[in-house]
Short mmCIF file of C-alpha atoms in Angstrom, two decimals:
data_model
loop_
_atom_site.label_atom_id
_atom_site.label_comp_id
_atom_site.label_asym_id
_atom_site.label_seq_id
_atom_site.Cartn_x
_atom_site.Cartn_y
_atom_site.Cartn_z
CA MET A 1 39.23 -18.22 -24.03
CA ASN A 2 36.82 -20.84 -22.88
CA GLN A 3 34.11 -20.28 -20.32
CA ALA A 4 35.65 -22.40 -17.56
CA GLU A 5 38.88 -20.38 -17.76
CA ALA A 6 37.03 -17.08 -17.71
CA ASP A 7 35.05 -18.15 -14.66
CA ALA A 8 38.12 -19.25 -12.73
CA ALA A 9 40.46 -16.80 -11.02
CA VAL A 10 43.44 -19.03 -11.78
CA THR A 11 43.87 -21.68 -14.44
CA VAL A 12 47.23 -23.42 -14.69
CA THR A 13 47.63 -25.74 -17.66
CA ASN A 14 50.48 -28.21 -18.03
CA LEU A 15 52.91 -25.62 -16.65
CA SER A 16 56.65 -26.21 -16.62
CA ALA A 17 58.93 -23.49 -15.26
CA ALA A 18 62.30 -22.92 -13.58
CA TYR A 19 63.39 -20.15 -11.29
CA GLU A 20 67.05 -19.29 -10.72
CA HIS A 21 67.93 -22.79 -11.92
CA THR A 22 66.91 -24.39 -8.63
CA GLU A 23 63.18 -24.77 -8.23
CA ALA A 24 61.52 -26.44 -11.16
CA LEU A 25 57.93 -27.23 -11.93
CA SER A 26 56.71 -29.73 -14.45
CA GLY A 27 53.29 -30.56 -15.80
CA ILE A 28 51.27 -28.55 -13.31
CA ASP A 29 47.48 -28.43 -13.79
CA TRP A 30 45.38 -26.48 -11.31
CA GLN A 31 42.31 -24.32 -11.15
CA VAL A 32 41.09 -21.91 -8.46
CA PRO A 33 37.49 -20.69 -8.88
CA ARG A 34 36.69 -17.08 -8.03
CA GLY A 35 36.00 -16.32 -4.39
CA HIS A 36 37.95 -19.31 -3.09
CA LEU A 37 40.75 -19.48 -0.53
CA ALA A 38 43.56 -21.71 -1.77
CA ALA A 39 46.82 -22.80 -0.16
CA ILE A 40 49.92 -24.17 -1.84
CA ILE A 41 51.93 -26.51 0.40
CA GLY A 42 55.01 -28.61 -0.13
CA PRO A 43 58.65 -28.99 0.82
CA ASN A 44 61.20 -26.21 0.36
CA GLY A 45 62.39 -26.21 -3.23
CA GLY A 46 59.14 -27.86 -4.26
CA GLY A 47 58.20 -24.87 -6.41
CA LYS A 48 55.60 -23.05 -4.31
CA SER A 49 57.10 -19.60 -4.84
CA THR A 50 57.92 -20.36 -8.47
CA LEU A 51 54.26 -21.14 -9.16
CA LEU A 52 53.15 -17.94 -7.42
CA LYS A 53 55.75 -15.87 -9.30
CA SER A 54 54.62 -17.43 -12.59
CA MET A 55 51.16 -16.08 -11.90
CA VAL A 56 52.42 -12.49 -12.05
CA GLY A 57 54.71 -13.07 -14.99
CA MET A 58 57.94 -12.84 -12.98
CA VAL A 59 58.78 -16.39 -14.01
CA VAL A 60 58.29 -17.20 -17.67
CA PRO A 61 56.92 -20.69 -18.33
CA GLN A 62 59.04 -23.13 -20.34
CA ALA A 63 55.88 -24.92 -21.39
CA GLY A 64 52.19 -24.70 -20.72
CA GLY A 65 50.65 -21.55 -19.36
CA ILE A 66 48.63 -19.61 -16.86
CA ARG A 67 45.36 -17.74 -17.26
CA LEU A 68 43.99 -15.34 -14.67
CA PHE A 69 40.30 -14.53 -15.15
CA GLY A 70 40.74 -15.99 -18.63
CA ASP A 71 43.52 -13.55 -19.50
CA THR A 72 47.32 -13.69 -19.64
CA PRO A 73 49.06 -12.74 -16.35
CA LYS A 74 50.36 -9.59 -17.99
CA ARG A 75 46.96 -8.41 -19.17
CA ALA A 76 45.28 -9.36 -15.89
CA ARG A 77 47.97 -7.53 -13.92
CA ARG A 78 45.76 -4.80 -12.49
CA ARG A 79 43.29 -7.32 -11.12
CA VAL A 80 46.05 -9.23 -9.33
CA ALA A 81 48.17 -8.22 -6.32
CA TYR A 82 51.32 -10.09 -5.36
CA LEU A 83 52.43 -9.78 -1.75
CA PRO A 84 56.11 -10.71 -1.49
CA GLN A 85 57.81 -12.68 1.24
CA SER A 86 58.72 -10.52 4.19
CA GLU A 87 62.45 -10.94 3.52
CA ASP A 88 62.10 -9.38 0.06
CA VAL A 89 60.89 -6.08 1.54
CA ASP A 90 63.24 -3.38 2.86
CA TRP A 91 61.64 -2.74 6.26
CA MET A 92 64.34 -0.21 7.13
CA PHE A 93 63.15 2.06 4.32
CA PRO A 94 61.51 5.17 5.83
CA ILE A 95 57.92 4.95 4.68
CA SER A 96 54.59 5.19 6.50
CA SER A 97 51.79 2.62 6.36
CA LEU A 98 49.63 5.03 4.40
CA GLU A 99 52.38 5.59 1.84
CA VAL A 100 52.73 1.83 1.40
CA VAL A 101 48.98 1.45 0.92
CA MET A 102 48.97 4.22 -1.69
CA GLN A 103 51.42 2.14 -3.76
CA GLY A 104 48.33 0.17 -4.72
CA ARG A 105 47.49 3.16 -6.92
CA THR A 106 51.01 3.44 -8.34
CA ALA A 107 50.38 0.26 -10.33
CA HIS A 108 47.59 2.12 -12.15
CA HIS A 109 49.67 5.24 -12.72
CA ARG A 110 52.02 6.36 -15.46
CA LEU A 111 55.64 6.86 -14.44
CA TRP A 112 55.25 10.63 -14.00
CA GLN A 113 51.89 10.55 -12.20
CA ARG A 114 51.76 11.41 -8.51
CA HIS A 115 49.23 10.26 -5.94
CA SER A 116 46.09 12.39 -5.84
CA ARG A 117 43.83 13.36 -2.97
CA SER A 118 41.32 10.69 -3.95
CA ASP A 119 44.10 8.05 -3.97
CA ARG A 120 44.84 9.06 -0.41
CA LYS A 121 41.20 8.88 0.61
CA HIS A 122 40.81 5.47 -1.00
CA ALA A 123 43.96 4.25 0.76
CA LEU A 124 42.73 5.44 4.16
CA GLU A 125 39.43 3.61 3.62
CA GLN A 126 41.27 0.36 2.93
CA LEU A 127 43.45 0.84 6.01
CA ARG A 128 40.24 1.21 8.02
CA ARG A 129 38.90 -1.95 6.42
CA VAL A 130 41.83 -4.00 7.75
CA GLY A 131 41.71 -2.27 11.14
CA MET A 132 44.97 -0.36 10.70
CA GLU A 133 43.80 3.27 10.38
CA ALA A 134 45.35 4.14 13.74
CA TYR A 135 48.76 3.23 12.29
CA ALA A 136 48.44 5.22 9.05
CA HIS A 137 51.31 7.57 9.82
CA ARG A 138 53.58 5.12 11.61
CA PRO A 139 56.72 3.89 9.84
CA VAL A 140 55.78 0.49 8.46
CA GLY A 141 59.06 -0.97 9.74
CA ASP A 142 57.93 -0.30 13.31
CA LEU A 143 54.87 -2.55 12.96
CA SER A 144 54.57 -6.19 13.98
CA GLY A 145 54.54 -8.96 11.38
CA GLY A 146 50.76 -9.29 11.49
CA GLN A 147 50.26 -5.56 11.15
CA ARG A 148 52.62 -5.44 8.18
CA GLN A 149 50.56 -8.16 6.46
CA ARG A 150 47.41 -6.10 7.04
CA VAL A 151 49.03 -3.04 5.52
CA PHE A 152 50.02 -5.08 2.45
CA ILE A 153 46.49 -6.46 2.15
CA ALA A 154 45.20 -2.87 2.33
CA ARG A 155 47.62 -2.05 -0.50
CA ALA A 156 46.15 -4.89 -2.59
CA LEU A 157 42.63 -3.61 -1.86
CA THR A 158 43.66 -0.08 -2.84
CA GLN A 159 44.79 -1.53 -6.15
CA ASN A 160 41.24 -2.96 -6.48
CA ALA A 161 42.81 -6.38 -6.90
CA GLU A 162 40.39 -9.30 -7.11
CA LEU A 163 43.07 -11.95 -6.73
CA LEU A 164 45.63 -11.79 -3.90
CA LEU A 165 48.76 -13.92 -4.19
CA MET A 166 50.66 -14.10 -0.91
CA ASP A 167 54.06 -15.74 -0.51
CA GLU A 168 54.40 -17.19 3.01
CA PRO A 169 52.15 -14.64 4.76
CA GLY A 170 52.05 -16.69 7.96
CA THR A 171 55.80 -16.93 8.45
CA GLY A 172 56.98 -15.23 11.62
CA LEU A 173 53.49 -14.56 12.97
CA ASP A 174 52.47 -15.65 16.44
CA ALA A 175 49.30 -17.71 16.90
CA SER A 176 46.94 -14.82 17.52
CA ALA A 177 48.30 -12.83 14.56
CA GLN A 178 47.84 -15.92 12.38
CA HIS A 179 44.23 -16.23 13.44
CA GLU A 180 43.59 -12.57 12.76
CA LEU A 181 45.08 -13.05 9.29
CA LEU A 182 42.85 -16.08 8.65
CA ASP A 183 39.81 -14.03 9.75
CA LEU A 184 40.85 -11.37 7.28
CA PHE A 185 41.02 -14.03 4.52
CA GLU A 186 37.44 -15.07 5.35
CA GLN A 187 36.43 -11.41 5.15
CA LEU A 188 38.12 -11.07 1.75
CA LYS A 189 36.34 -14.19 0.57
CA SER A 190 32.97 -12.77 1.64
CA THR A 191 33.62 -9.74 -0.59
CA GLY A 192 34.31 -11.98 -3.57
CA HIS A 193 38.12 -11.89 -3.46
CA THR A 194 40.20 -14.89 -4.35
CA VAL A 195 43.25 -15.57 -2.16
CA VAL A 196 46.11 -17.92 -2.99
CA ILE A 197 48.88 -18.34 -0.42
CA THR A 198 51.93 -20.51 0.04
CA THR A 199 52.40 -21.86 3.54
CA HIS A 200 54.34 -24.18 5.79
CA ASP A 201 51.58 -24.33 8.36
CA LEU A 202 49.38 -27.35 7.79
CA ASN A 203 47.19 -26.91 10.88
CA CYS A 204 44.76 -24.30 9.65
CA LEU A 205 44.18 -25.71 6.17
CA ALA A 206 41.11 -27.88 6.69
CA GLU A 207 39.29 -25.25 8.68
CA HIS A 208 39.98 -22.17 6.59
CA PHE A 209 40.83 -23.11 3.02
CA ASP A 210 38.64 -24.34 0.20
CA LEU A 211 41.46 -25.79 -1.84
CA VAL A 212 44.93 -27.13 -1.25
CA LEU A 213 47.68 -27.91 -3.74
CA GLY A 214 50.52 -30.17 -2.62
CA LEU A 215 53.57 -29.41 -4.74
CA ASP A 216 56.87 -31.20 -5.01
CA LYS A 217 58.00 -30.17 -8.49
CA HIS A 218 54.84 -31.83 -9.77
CA VAL A 219 51.35 -32.03 -8.27
CA VAL A 220 51.28 -34.55 -5.44
CA VAL A 221 47.78 -33.74 -4.28
CA SER A 222 45.02 -31.30 -5.21
CA GLY A 223 41.50 -30.71 -3.93
CA PRO A 224 39.52 -29.68 -0.83
CA PRO A 225 41.80 -30.20 2.18
CA ARG A 226 39.39 -32.40 4.15
CA ALA A 227 38.97 -34.73 1.21
CA VAL A 228 42.57 -35.05 0.07
CA LEU A 229 44.85 -34.48 3.08
CA SER A 230 45.74 -37.65 4.91
CA GLY A 231 48.78 -38.76 6.84
CA ASP A 232 49.66 -40.90 3.88
CA VAL A 233 49.60 -38.00 1.43
CA LEU A 234 51.61 -35.75 3.71
CA THR A 235 54.25 -38.42 4.17
CA ARG A 236 54.50 -38.73 0.39
CA LEU A 237 54.69 -34.93 -0.03
CA PHE A 238 57.27 -34.31 2.65
CA SER A 239 58.91 -37.75 2.68
CA LYS A 240 62.33 -36.49 1.66
CA HIS A 241 62.30 -33.96 4.43
CA PHE A 242 60.89 -35.87 7.36
CA PRO A 243 63.34 -37.33 9.81
CA VAL A 244 62.82 -41.08 10.07
CA ILE A 245 63.83 -43.27 12.98
CA THR A 246 65.37 -46.52 11.78
CA PRO A 247 64.83 -49.84 13.64
CA GLU A 248 68.31 -49.38 15.08
CA GLY A 249 67.12 -46.16 16.69
CA GLU A 250 69.04 -43.79 14.41
CA VAL A 251 67.44 -40.58 13.17
CA THR A 252 68.03 -40.03 9.47
CA LEU A 253 66.67 -38.04 6.59
CA HIS A 254 65.28 -39.79 3.54
CA ASP A 255 66.93 -39.12 0.23
CA MET B 1 82.26 36.82 14.90
CA ILE B 2 80.17 37.90 11.91
CA GLU B 3 83.29 39.46 10.48
CA PHE B 4 85.09 36.17 11.00
CA VAL B 5 82.45 34.31 9.02
CA LEU B 6 81.82 36.84 6.25
CA GLU B 7 85.32 38.12 5.57
CA PRO B 8 86.58 35.10 3.59
CA PHE B 9 83.59 35.19 1.27
CA GLN B 10 84.41 38.72 0.13
CA PHE B 11 86.93 37.06 -2.15
CA ALA B 12 85.36 35.98 -5.42
CA PHE B 13 87.10 32.60 -5.37
CA MET B 14 85.64 31.87 -1.92
CA SER B 15 82.09 32.84 -2.84
CA ARG B 16 82.34 30.75 -6.02
CA ALA B 17 83.56 27.86 -3.92
CA LEU B 18 80.64 28.35 -1.54
CA ALA B 19 78.12 28.46 -4.39
CA GLY B 20 79.58 25.31 -5.92
CA THR B 21 79.78 23.28 -2.73
CA ALA B 22 76.34 24.44 -1.59
CA MET B 23 74.83 23.12 -4.83
CA ILE B 24 76.83 19.92 -4.41
CA ALA B 25 75.42 19.62 -0.87
CA LEU B 26 71.87 19.79 -2.29
CA LEU B 27 72.67 17.24 -4.99
CA SER B 28 74.33 14.94 -2.46
CA ALA B 29 71.36 15.16 -0.13
CA MET B 30 68.91 14.04 -2.84
CA ILE B 31 71.07 11.16 -4.03
CA GLY B 32 72.94 10.37 -0.81
CA THR B 33 69.72 9.62 1.04
CA PHE B 34 69.03 6.78 -1.40
CA VAL B 35 72.67 5.68 -1.30
CA VAL B 36 72.54 5.39 2.51
CA LEU B 37 69.13 3.74 2.62
CA LYS B 38 69.92 1.18 -0.07
CA GLY B 39 73.49 0.45 1.06
CA LEU B 40 75.14 1.65 -2.16
CA ALA B 41 78.22 3.31 -0.58
CA PHE B 42 80.62 0.76 -2.01
CA ILE B 43 79.20 1.13 -5.51
CA GLY B 44 79.55 4.89 -5.07
CA ASP B 45 83.20 4.46 -4.20
CA ALA B 46 83.73 2.25 -7.24
CA ILE B 47 82.12 4.86 -9.48
CA ALA B 48 84.39 7.55 -8.01
CA HIS B 49 87.50 5.48 -8.75
CA THR B 50 86.58 4.71 -12.34
CA SER B 51 85.56 8.34 -12.91
CA PHE B 52 89.17 9.18 -12.10
CA SER B 53 90.45 7.28 -15.12
CA GLY B 54 87.69 8.92 -17.15
CA LEU B 55 89.10 12.28 -16.08
CA ALA B 56 92.62 11.18 -16.92
CA LEU B 57 91.57 10.06 -20.37
CA ALA B 58 89.64 13.29 -20.94
CA ILE B 59 92.74 15.32 -20.03
CA LEU B 60 94.87 13.20 -22.36
CA VAL B 61 92.62 13.59 -25.39
CA GLY B 62 91.58 17.13 -24.47
CA MET B 63 87.86 16.63 -24.15
CA ASN B 64 85.46 18.07 -21.54
CA LEU B 65 86.40 16.63 -18.14
CA TYR B 66 82.82 16.13 -16.99
CA VAL B 67 81.89 14.26 -20.15
CA GLY B 68 84.93 11.98 -19.90
CA ALA B 69 84.33 11.19 -16.24
CA LEU B 70 80.60 10.73 -16.75
CA ILE B 71 81.12 8.16 -19.50
CA PHE B 72 83.35 6.06 -17.24
CA ALA B 73 81.01 6.54 -14.27
CA LEU B 74 77.98 5.43 -16.24
CA VAL B 75 79.79 2.41 -17.66
CA THR B 76 80.63 1.41 -14.07
CA ALA B 77 77.10 2.04 -12.83
CA PHE B 78 75.52 -0.09 -15.53
CA GLY B 79 78.33 -2.64 -15.37
CA VAL B 80 77.38 -3.21 -11.74
CA THR B 81 73.84 -4.14 -12.72
CA PHE B 82 75.22 -6.56 -15.30
CA LEU B 83 77.71 -8.02 -12.81
CA GLN B 84 75.06 -8.62 -10.17
CA ARG B 85 73.07 -10.65 -12.65
CA THR B 86 75.79 -12.66 -14.30
CA ALA B 87 78.91 -12.80 -12.11
CA LYS B 88 79.93 -16.19 -10.82
CA MET B 89 81.39 -14.59 -7.70
CA ARG B 90 80.14 -12.07 -5.19
CA SER B 91 79.45 -8.85 -7.03
CA ASP B 92 81.43 -6.72 -4.55
CA THR B 93 84.54 -8.81 -5.27
CA ALA B 94 84.09 -8.45 -9.02
CA LEU B 95 83.45 -4.74 -8.58
CA ALA B 96 86.58 -4.22 -6.48
CA ILE B 97 88.73 -5.94 -9.12
CA MET B 98 87.21 -3.82 -11.84
CA PHE B 99 87.45 -0.41 -10.19
CA THR B 100 90.97 -0.76 -8.78
CA GLY B 101 92.08 -1.87 -12.25
CA ALA B 102 90.42 1.12 -13.84
CA PHE B 103 91.96 3.45 -11.26
CA SER B 104 95.46 2.12 -11.91
CA PHE B 105 94.90 2.63 -15.61
CA GLY B 106 94.07 6.28 -14.86
CA VAL B 107 97.21 6.75 -12.77
CA ILE B 108 99.37 5.32 -15.56
CA LEU B 109 97.69 7.54 -18.12
CA LEU B 110 98.43 10.61 -16.03
CA SER B 111 102.05 9.60 -15.53
CA THR B 112 102.52 9.61 -19.30
CA MET B 113 101.76 13.33 -19.16
CA PRO B 114 104.93 14.80 -17.65
CA ASN B 115 103.41 18.20 -16.92
CA PHE B 116 100.56 16.80 -14.98
CA ALA B 117 102.05 15.92 -11.61
CA GLY B 118 100.79 19.14 -10.00
CA ASP B 119 97.17 18.47 -10.81
CA LEU B 120 97.10 14.89 -9.59
CA SER B 121 96.45 15.99 -6.03
CA ALA B 122 93.70 18.28 -7.30
CA LEU B 123 91.94 15.27 -8.81
CA LEU B 124 92.44 13.18 -5.70
CA LEU B 125 91.63 15.83 -3.11
CA GLY B 126 89.58 18.39 -5.01
CA SER B 127 90.27 21.96 -6.04
CA VAL B 128 87.09 23.81 -5.24
CA LEU B 129 88.93 27.07 -4.57
CA GLY B 130 89.82 27.13 -8.23
CA ILE B 131 86.29 26.43 -9.44
CA ARG B 132 85.22 28.42 -12.51
CA VAL B 133 81.86 29.95 -13.32
CA GLN B 134 81.36 27.51 -16.17
CA GLU B 135 81.73 24.62 -13.74
CA LEU B 136 79.10 26.18 -11.52
CA TYR B 137 76.71 25.92 -14.48
CA TRP B 138 77.47 22.21 -14.85
CA ILE B 139 76.79 21.61 -11.18
CA GLY B 140 73.61 23.70 -11.27
CA GLY B 141 72.44 21.76 -14.31
CA ALA B 142 73.00 18.47 -12.51
CA VAL B 143 71.01 19.73 -9.49
CA ILE B 144 68.06 20.76 -11.68
CA LEU B 145 68.17 17.57 -13.73
CA THR B 146 68.32 15.32 -10.67
CA ALA B 147 65.58 17.19 -8.82
CA SER B 148 63.30 17.05 -11.87
CA ILE B 149 63.84 13.34 -12.47
CA LEU B 150 63.20 12.54 -8.80
CA ALA B 151 60.12 14.76 -8.66
CA VAL B 152 58.63 13.19 -11.76
CA THR B 153 59.28 9.55 -10.86
CA TRP B 154 59.04 9.87 -7.06
CA ASP B 155 56.21 7.42 -6.31
CA HIS B 156 57.69 4.75 -8.54
CA PHE B 157 61.18 5.28 -7.10
CA VAL B 158 59.93 4.89 -3.55
CA PHE B 159 57.92 1.77 -4.42
CA VAL B 160 60.92 0.11 -6.07
CA SER B 161 63.28 1.05 -3.22
CA PHE B 162 60.95 -0.29 -0.54
CA ASP B 163 59.55 -3.40 -2.25
CA PRO B 164 61.31 -4.30 -5.52
CA VAL B 165 59.59 -7.67 -5.87
CA GLY B 166 56.11 -6.28 -5.27
CA ALA B 167 56.89 -3.44 -7.67
CA GLU B 168 58.01 -5.84 -10.38
CA ALA B 169 54.85 -7.89 -9.91
CA ALA B 170 52.81 -4.69 -10.24
CA GLY B 171 54.44 -4.12 -13.61
CA LEU B 172 56.84 -1.31 -12.71
CA PRO B 173 60.06 -1.12 -14.78
CA VAL B 174 62.21 -2.10 -11.77
CA THR B 175 65.53 -2.71 -13.53
CA ARG B 176 65.26 0.50 -15.52
CA LEU B 177 64.46 2.51 -12.38
CA GLN B 178 67.39 0.93 -10.51
CA MET B 179 69.69 1.81 -13.38
CA LEU B 180 68.31 5.33 -13.42
CA LEU B 181 69.21 5.64 -9.73
CA LEU B 182 72.75 4.41 -10.45
CA GLY B 183 72.94 6.90 -13.31
CA LEU B 184 71.97 9.72 -10.96
CA ILE B 185 74.56 8.54 -8.43
CA ALA B 186 77.19 8.56 -11.18
CA THR B 187 76.21 12.09 -12.19
CA ALA B 188 76.31 13.36 -8.62
CA ILE B 189 79.76 11.85 -8.07
CA VAL B 190 81.21 13.23 -11.29
CA VAL B 191 80.12 16.80 -10.60
CA SER B 192 81.23 16.58 -6.95
CA ILE B 193 84.75 15.33 -7.72
CA GLN B 194 85.77 18.87 -8.64
CA ALA B 195 85.03 20.04 -5.11
CA VAL B 196 86.29 17.34 -2.79
CA GLY B 197 88.23 15.04 -5.08
CA MET B 198 87.93 11.38 -5.87
CA ILE B 199 88.95 10.04 -2.47
CA LEU B 200 86.48 12.06 -0.44
CA VAL B 201 83.54 12.35 -2.80
CA VAL B 202 81.67 9.42 -1.25
CA ALA B 203 81.80 11.09 2.17
CA LEU B 204 79.76 14.00 0.86
CA LEU B 205 77.10 11.60 -0.39
CA ILE B 206 77.03 9.45 2.72
CA THR B 207 77.77 11.50 5.82
CA PRO B 208 75.06 14.21 5.73
CA ALA B 209 72.39 11.65 4.76
CA ALA B 210 73.54 9.28 7.51
CA THR B 211 73.44 12.17 9.98
CA ALA B 212 69.88 12.96 8.91
CA SER B 213 68.84 9.32 9.29
CA LEU B 214 69.65 9.56 13.02
CA PHE B 215 66.78 12.00 13.52
CA THR B 216 63.91 11.01 11.26
CA LYS B 217 62.19 7.96 9.82
CA ARG B 218 60.52 9.86 7.02
CA LEU B 219 62.06 10.12 3.58
CA VAL B 220 61.42 13.75 2.62
CA PRO B 221 62.41 15.21 6.02
CA MET B 222 65.50 12.99 5.81
CA MET B 223 66.47 14.54 2.48
CA MET B 224 65.75 18.06 3.75
CA SER B 225 67.89 17.64 6.85
CA ALA B 226 70.63 15.94 4.83
CA ALA B 227 70.69 19.10 2.73
CA GLY B 228 70.87 21.18 5.92
CA PHE B 229 73.73 19.15 7.37
CA GLY B 230 75.50 19.26 4.02
CA LEU B 231 75.23 23.05 3.81
CA VAL B 232 76.62 23.38 7.33
CA ALA B 233 79.51 21.07 6.46
CA VAL B 234 80.52 22.93 3.28
CA SER B 235 80.29 26.38 4.92
CA VAL B 236 82.21 25.37 8.02
CA GLY B 237 84.66 23.36 5.92
CA LEU B 238 85.42 26.32 3.64
CA LEU B 239 86.03 28.58 6.66
CA MET B 240 88.33 25.99 8.20
CA SER B 241 90.18 25.73 4.91
CA TYR B 242 90.57 29.50 4.74
CA TYR B 243 91.82 30.00 8.26
CA LEU B 244 93.93 26.84 8.53
CA SER B 245 95.22 26.95 4.94
CA ALA B 246 94.22 23.30 4.59
CA PRO B 247 92.81 21.63 1.44
CA PRO B 248 89.07 22.45 1.33
CA GLY B 249 88.01 18.92 0.30
CA ALA B 250 89.48 17.55 3.50
CA THR B 251 88.11 20.27 5.77
CA ILE B 252 84.62 19.92 4.28
CA VAL B 253 84.59 16.19 4.83
CA LEU B 254 86.03 16.62 8.33
CA ALA B 255 83.30 19.16 9.14
CA ALA B 256 80.68 16.66 7.91
CA THR B 257 82.21 13.91 10.02
CA LEU B 258 82.27 16.10 13.13
CA THR B 259 78.63 17.04 12.51
CA PHE B 260 77.81 13.35 12.31
CA ALA B 261 79.67 12.60 15.56
CA ALA B 262 77.90 15.44 17.36
CA ALA B 263 74.53 14.29 15.99
CA LEU B 264 75.23 10.75 17.09
CA ALA B 265 75.97 11.96 20.62
CA VAL B 266 72.83 14.12 20.67
CA SER B 267 70.56 11.40 19.33
CA SER B 268 71.79 8.71 21.69
CA ALA B 269 71.57 11.11 24.66
CA ARG B 270 68.03 11.95 23.59
CA ARG B 271 67.14 8.27 23.34
CA ARG B 272 68.50 7.65 26.82
CA LEU B 273 66.49 10.58 28.15
CA LEU B 274 63.32 9.24 26.54
CA GLN B 275 63.93 5.84 28.05
CA PHE B 276 64.53 6.96 31.61
CA GLY B 277 62.91 10.39 31.67
#
């Protein structure tokens, strides 16, 4: 491993990958230094989730590869927490916030190991850290979207993850919950954590994120959001998906 | 009143039936809670149907009934996992085609055995009053096995049930754990068929657990109360069977259904009271 890779939280090199035969990525190069907040944007089907899933080894690359802290995704697994999209989680399942947070320890356990008293203590501390200790014994399905995200972040912290990968964490949150989540990202950054999210919300990028990656099967744009995001770039990134008004006054979608 | 309740169980066949169905109630509570929470009722029904042809085949070749049924049940359980990954149509459609086909095969097998007509209804509706001590051992073994597997793998099982994608990312063997759950469902169904028969076996898995889910949003209390509701259903059902001379499988399931209906009424009345009270 070279030094640059070991210093970075994420290094993606010439990655090509496909997921369920729909989303495809080709020739992706990207690097996220430790302690940075990074956002992946792009149209639906542009490969945002595929890239994130590749980082935890759930999608196997067809070519190229990914290094996390200079290691393979599999070997770096314990240092990385993946927070799934809300729709992938069974919110009807009867489980308390504290029990969810303790799952952060399950990743470190053998199949037959049960949670210990110190796991529980550690989990409660992390719930306090995200301001959710009052909800420890509430069913997680009863919480609001923003509160659920906090519980999942507490789970990642309980795992002692240094890199948090979050698939669409802002989806379904109201404005104040989104701002609380962004504050929490800043807090994570100040403790040396690296956060990579996928998002549809372009408004908060410049203010809160160090890096942005615009993805539409290949890299359209990459760099600090203030430097690289312009109307021109966004039009290019989302061009297929923006409604356009023709001179005749008709609204159409680009192909 | 006490006389009314205790008298039937002075007969050995009735107390054996009670022991068997009580153990089945415990087994069903452990497994049924997951079946209800993860929406696996239809898969359970499919497993019950294919187990039937496993039983038929076992009778034909003269092998142990449980082993024959379990082989077919497990093939179905794992076939489902395969179907969900590879089928070009909805997996419930593919499953329905498969299990009705297997069931018909079982019926035809049985019809080739001319002496068997009498026992067909026993397979369909259960024959717990004729349960033998050796069968009680099989059921007890399944209870102990299931409880041990759940106890050992509990944290992982809960993680995978709640958040399969997060669990896979964390490196848990998600597919293997899901197949293990289906294997446990198959086992529970096969040992319960004796008591309530193929048609009603799914009710024993579903109804007590669904009743429990009306009252609690915590997993372990849900399992405990499912066991409680199950025990009530089998005891009341056996008494009904005794006094009404009706097939015990049907009376047990009816007792479970009535318990559910009563619980539903109580829980919605309680909710209304909490809202306006």
